[in-house]
Amino acid sequence: MSDKVLYHARDFLENGRDFVVARILETEGSTPRKKGAWMIATEDGQFIGTIGGGKIEAITQEHCMEAFKTKEPSKVFHYKLDTEGEDAINMGCGGDANVLVEYIDAKHPEKFVEEYDKPTTAYIYGAGHVALALEPILRFVDFKTVVIDDRAEYANRERFPDAEDVIVLDSFEDSFKDIETDENSYIVIVTRGHMGDYDVLKQAIKKKRAYLGMIGSRKKNETLYQMLRDEYGVTDEEIYNVHAPIGLEIHSETPEEIAISIVGEMINARAGFDDRK
């Protein structure tokens, strides 16, 4: 979810302006944007954000403008992003997408506020040097931060005074004790060792989240992935959804550079982009 789009939505509500939200609910196959991408429309034809451009966006914009006339609370539209076949919309991606179009009444925005205006929380597993550089940058770009480790000498308020929470675990074997993640949760795995990463990953990969990333080389990560396949039956699709090695490729070396690369990737994910595709 883009903070820029959310900023404008809040502004419209504060000024009593109705608007329409278009959001990708689900996709299958190749599509320009994925689940969670959204845009808003105003009655005068202004559009903020994107659900992928091209024909899918043009048709959705028409549906948005129609919603101002009908004031229908919500409707789901299915798009076949292909050039041939029934219901195809003449896009060459080849995938399918379901898009929700919602009319938001500024006088009664309760549903919008409950569903969209939620904080994004970054759960940072590992409180070492990378986490120390990463946590303040994440707060600066509007993530709530929770730092988690099994070492009290690292996970403490002296090192992370402004984090939303700092948690000391008995063991990474129980990484999500008293932690309930959701679609706005971003899980970052930067523990001090391979087995700590593995212990968190084997639990995190089954959790609801917006993003899951893990530090480490491709060789090390593939070893952990094979362990997940062998021991827990984790699928290749589940593994693909892990961002590892974590971060954008900016040739980072220092903890601060690594932190910037991680934050950049998380901002991409929050905006509905995935640079791996």
XYZ file of C-alpha atoms in Angstrom:
277
model
C 0.000 0.000 0.000
C 1.444 3.353 -1.052
C 1.793 5.992 1.675
C 1.481 8.671 -1.017
C -1.969 7.399 -2.007
C -2.998 7.045 1.628
C -1.894 10.632 2.313
C -4.220 11.931 -0.395
C -7.082 9.714 0.825
C -6.753 11.149 4.322
C -6.675 14.665 2.884
C -9.887 14.038 0.931
C -11.628 12.746 4.057
C -10.505 15.746 6.100
C -11.936 18.043 3.433
C -15.190 16.126 3.099
C -14.514 14.893 -0.451
C -15.883 11.552 -1.588
C -13.543 9.356 -3.625
C -13.296 5.890 -5.136
C -10.686 3.249 -4.301
C -9.544 0.608 -6.801
C -7.476 -2.200 -5.320
C -6.080 -5.453 -6.701
C -7.488 -8.291 -4.617
C -5.871 -11.300 -6.269
C -3.750 -12.109 -9.292
C -2.786 -15.274 -11.112
C 0.045 -15.568 -13.595
C 1.823 -12.575 -15.066
C 0.315 -9.164 -14.218
C 1.906 -5.687 -14.081
C 0.995 -5.186 -10.401
C 0.178 -7.631 -7.633
C -2.194 -7.962 -4.712
C -2.423 -4.788 -2.642
C -1.663 -2.277 -5.410
C -4.232 0.495 -5.349
C -5.256 3.865 -6.674
C -7.887 6.436 -5.802
C -10.090 8.529 -8.072
C -11.873 11.836 -7.545
C -15.100 12.919 -9.173
C -13.288 15.460 -11.349
C -11.217 12.682 -12.953
C -8.024 12.865 -10.921
C -6.270 9.518 -10.378
C -3.578 8.922 -7.756
C -1.584 5.711 -7.618
C -1.652 2.851 -10.101
C -2.838 -0.712 -10.464
C -0.569 -1.415 -13.410
C -1.216 0.961 -16.263
C -2.347 -0.009 -19.730
C -5.780 -1.389 -20.513
C -6.458 -2.775 -17.025
C -6.013 0.677 -15.536
C -7.973 2.469 -18.266
C -10.966 0.153 -17.850
C -10.776 0.387 -14.065
C -10.738 4.176 -14.269
C -13.991 3.976 -16.228
C -15.470 1.786 -13.487
C -14.293 4.314 -10.879
C -16.052 7.175 -12.626
C -19.204 5.072 -12.969
C -19.104 4.459 -9.206
C -19.532 8.198 -8.598
C -22.829 7.976 -10.466
C -24.147 4.780 -8.865
C -22.540 5.299 -5.425
C -22.503 1.512 -5.187
C -20.429 0.645 -2.093
C -18.225 -1.962 -3.765
C -17.936 -4.204 -6.793
C -15.317 -6.715 -7.963
C -14.218 -6.823 -11.619
C -12.331 -9.717 -13.191
C -9.781 -9.011 -15.915
C -8.165 -11.488 -18.307
C -4.897 -9.840 -19.324
C -4.620 -11.518 -22.703
C -5.046 -10.719 -26.385
C -7.249 -13.692 -27.230
C -10.150 -15.541 -25.690
C -13.408 -14.618 -24.076
C -13.258 -11.590 -21.755
C -9.661 -10.787 -22.817
C -8.838 -7.063 -22.510
C -6.060 -6.976 -25.124
C -3.054 -7.028 -22.811
C -0.154 -9.386 -23.464
C 0.717 -10.220 -19.845
C -1.280 -13.445 -19.938
C -2.447 -13.404 -16.307
C -5.712 -12.701 -14.500
C -6.604 -10.074 -11.914
C -9.538 -9.291 -9.648
C -9.958 -5.601 -8.866
C -12.210 -4.199 -6.144
C -13.775 -0.777 -6.795
C -15.175 0.945 -3.679
C -17.071 4.197 -3.315
C -15.978 6.047 -0.162
C -18.488 8.460 1.362
C -16.509 11.106 3.260
C -19.374 11.435 5.753
C -19.162 7.737 6.620
C -15.539 6.634 6.115
C -15.518 4.065 8.909
C -14.942 1.049 6.675
C -12.138 2.766 4.782
C -10.376 3.840 7.965
C -10.654 0.355 9.443
C -9.463 -1.445 6.326
C -6.828 0.865 4.839
C -5.541 3.269 7.444
C -3.487 0.698 9.319
C 0.135 1.083 10.363
C 2.752 -1.055 8.665
C 4.820 -2.879 11.245
C 8.344 -4.169 10.693
C 9.292 -7.167 12.844
C 13.086 -7.242 12.929
C 14.438 -10.619 14.033
C 17.966 -10.077 15.236
C 19.205 -7.070 17.190
C 22.787 -6.929 15.957
C 24.645 -4.355 13.889
C 22.354 -4.546 10.842
C 19.228 -4.134 12.983
C 20.808 -1.216 14.811
C 21.245 0.604 11.495
C 17.939 -0.583 10.047
C 15.467 0.248 12.824
C 15.716 4.074 12.794
C 15.576 4.233 8.981
C 12.372 2.200 8.983
C 10.798 4.567 11.500
C 11.831 7.509 9.343
C 9.751 6.094 6.443
C 6.713 5.439 8.667
C 7.105 1.823 9.727
C 6.366 0.862 13.299
C 9.308 -1.225 14.474
C 9.510 -4.247 16.745
C 12.992 -5.623 17.486
C 13.266 -9.265 18.569
C 16.256 -11.309 19.743
C 17.152 -14.012 22.241
C 19.882 -11.878 23.811
C 18.876 -9.251 26.360
C 22.230 -7.517 26.005
C 21.294 -6.704 22.393
C 17.492 -6.433 22.484
C 17.007 -3.613 24.968
C 15.800 -0.025 25.222
C 19.306 1.370 25.475
C 20.019 0.220 21.909
C 16.519 0.777 20.514
C 14.953 3.602 22.566
C 12.349 4.615 19.975
C 11.181 1.240 18.693
C 7.513 0.424 19.184
C 8.562 -2.661 21.135
C 11.672 -4.643 22.000
C 11.194 -8.341 22.735
C 13.600 -10.847 24.264
C 12.780 -14.454 23.367
C 13.836 -17.563 25.225
C 14.661 -19.023 21.829
C 14.056 -18.360 18.138
C 12.304 -21.733 18.135
C 9.274 -19.803 19.413
C 9.762 -16.682 17.310
C 6.124 -15.588 17.166
C 5.183 -16.007 20.812
C 2.544 -13.336 21.565
C 3.041 -11.858 18.057
C 0.080 -11.837 15.664
C 1.040 -10.762 12.158
C -1.334 -9.581 9.422
C -1.332 -8.300 5.835
C 0.467 -5.127 6.987
C 3.342 -6.978 8.656
C 6.897 -6.898 7.286
C 9.184 -9.618 8.617
C 12.943 -9.057 8.433
C 15.302 -11.895 9.403
C 18.811 -10.729 10.317
C 19.798 -12.965 13.234
C 23.404 -13.692 14.159
C 23.572 -17.139 12.554
C 22.212 -19.556 9.970
C 20.194 -21.639 12.417
C 18.621 -18.591 14.007
C 17.580 -17.457 10.544
C 16.226 -20.931 9.833
C 14.249 -21.126 13.074
C 12.537 -17.822 12.307
C 12.029 -18.584 8.613
C 10.333 -21.961 9.127
C 7.665 -20.198 11.214
C 7.476 -16.913 9.291
C 6.930 -18.575 5.926
C 3.486 -19.740 7.093
C 2.462 -16.418 8.647
C 0.288 -13.673 7.204
C 2.482 -10.796 6.074
C 3.121 -8.230 3.365
C 6.823 -9.003 3.106
C 9.349 -11.574 4.288
C 13.075 -11.052 3.784
C 16.151 -12.890 5.042
C 19.821 -11.942 5.022
C 22.491 -14.300 3.713
C 24.186 -15.552 0.581
C 22.311 -17.442 -2.121
C 24.262 -20.609 -1.284
C 23.402 -20.416 2.415
C 19.772 -19.596 1.695
C 19.377 -22.493 -0.741
C 20.651 -24.839 1.977
C 17.966 -23.539 4.344
C 15.309 -23.807 1.626
C 16.169 -27.459 1.035
C 15.835 -28.104 4.766
C 12.375 -26.500 4.644
C 11.392 -28.695 1.707
C 12.671 -31.862 3.361
C 11.467 -31.245 6.918
C 8.264 -29.239 6.469
C 7.122 -29.786 2.890
C 7.467 -26.105 2.032
C 6.684 -25.469 -1.631
C 8.780 -23.657 -4.225
C 6.054 -21.015 -4.487
C 6.301 -20.314 -0.753
C 10.079 -20.099 -1.056
C 9.854 -17.735 -4.034
C 7.895 -15.291 -1.861
C 10.903 -14.916 0.456
C 13.145 -11.979 -0.454
C 16.575 -13.483 -0.034
C 19.235 -12.324 -0.228
C 17.349 -9.464 1.356
C 17.510 -5.944 -0.052
C 17.900 -4.211 -3.384
C 21.094 -4.875 -5.312
C 23.119 -1.736 -4.630
C 26.441 -3.501 -3.876
C 26.055 -2.731 -0.172
C 28.769 -3.766 2.290
C 28.482 -1.829 5.552
C 25.564 -2.340 7.982
C 24.243 1.101 7.069
C 24.369 0.349 3.341
C 22.696 -3.021 3.883
C 19.988 -1.298 5.935
C 19.305 1.177 3.125
C 19.036 -1.654 0.588
C 16.560 -3.492 2.850
C 14.423 -0.406 3.405
C 14.368 0.288 -0.331
C 13.052 -3.213 -1.012
C 10.435 -2.884 1.722
C 9.237 0.449 0.311
C 8.925 -1.260 -3.078
C 6.863 -4.038 -1.520
C 4.653 -1.560 0.325
C 3.965 0.205 -2.974
C 3.022 -3.092 -4.636
C 6.186 -3.607 -6.696
C 8.540 -6.559 -6.859
C 11.806 -5.884 -8.691
C 12.531 -9.613 -9.032
C 9.880 -9.883 -11.795
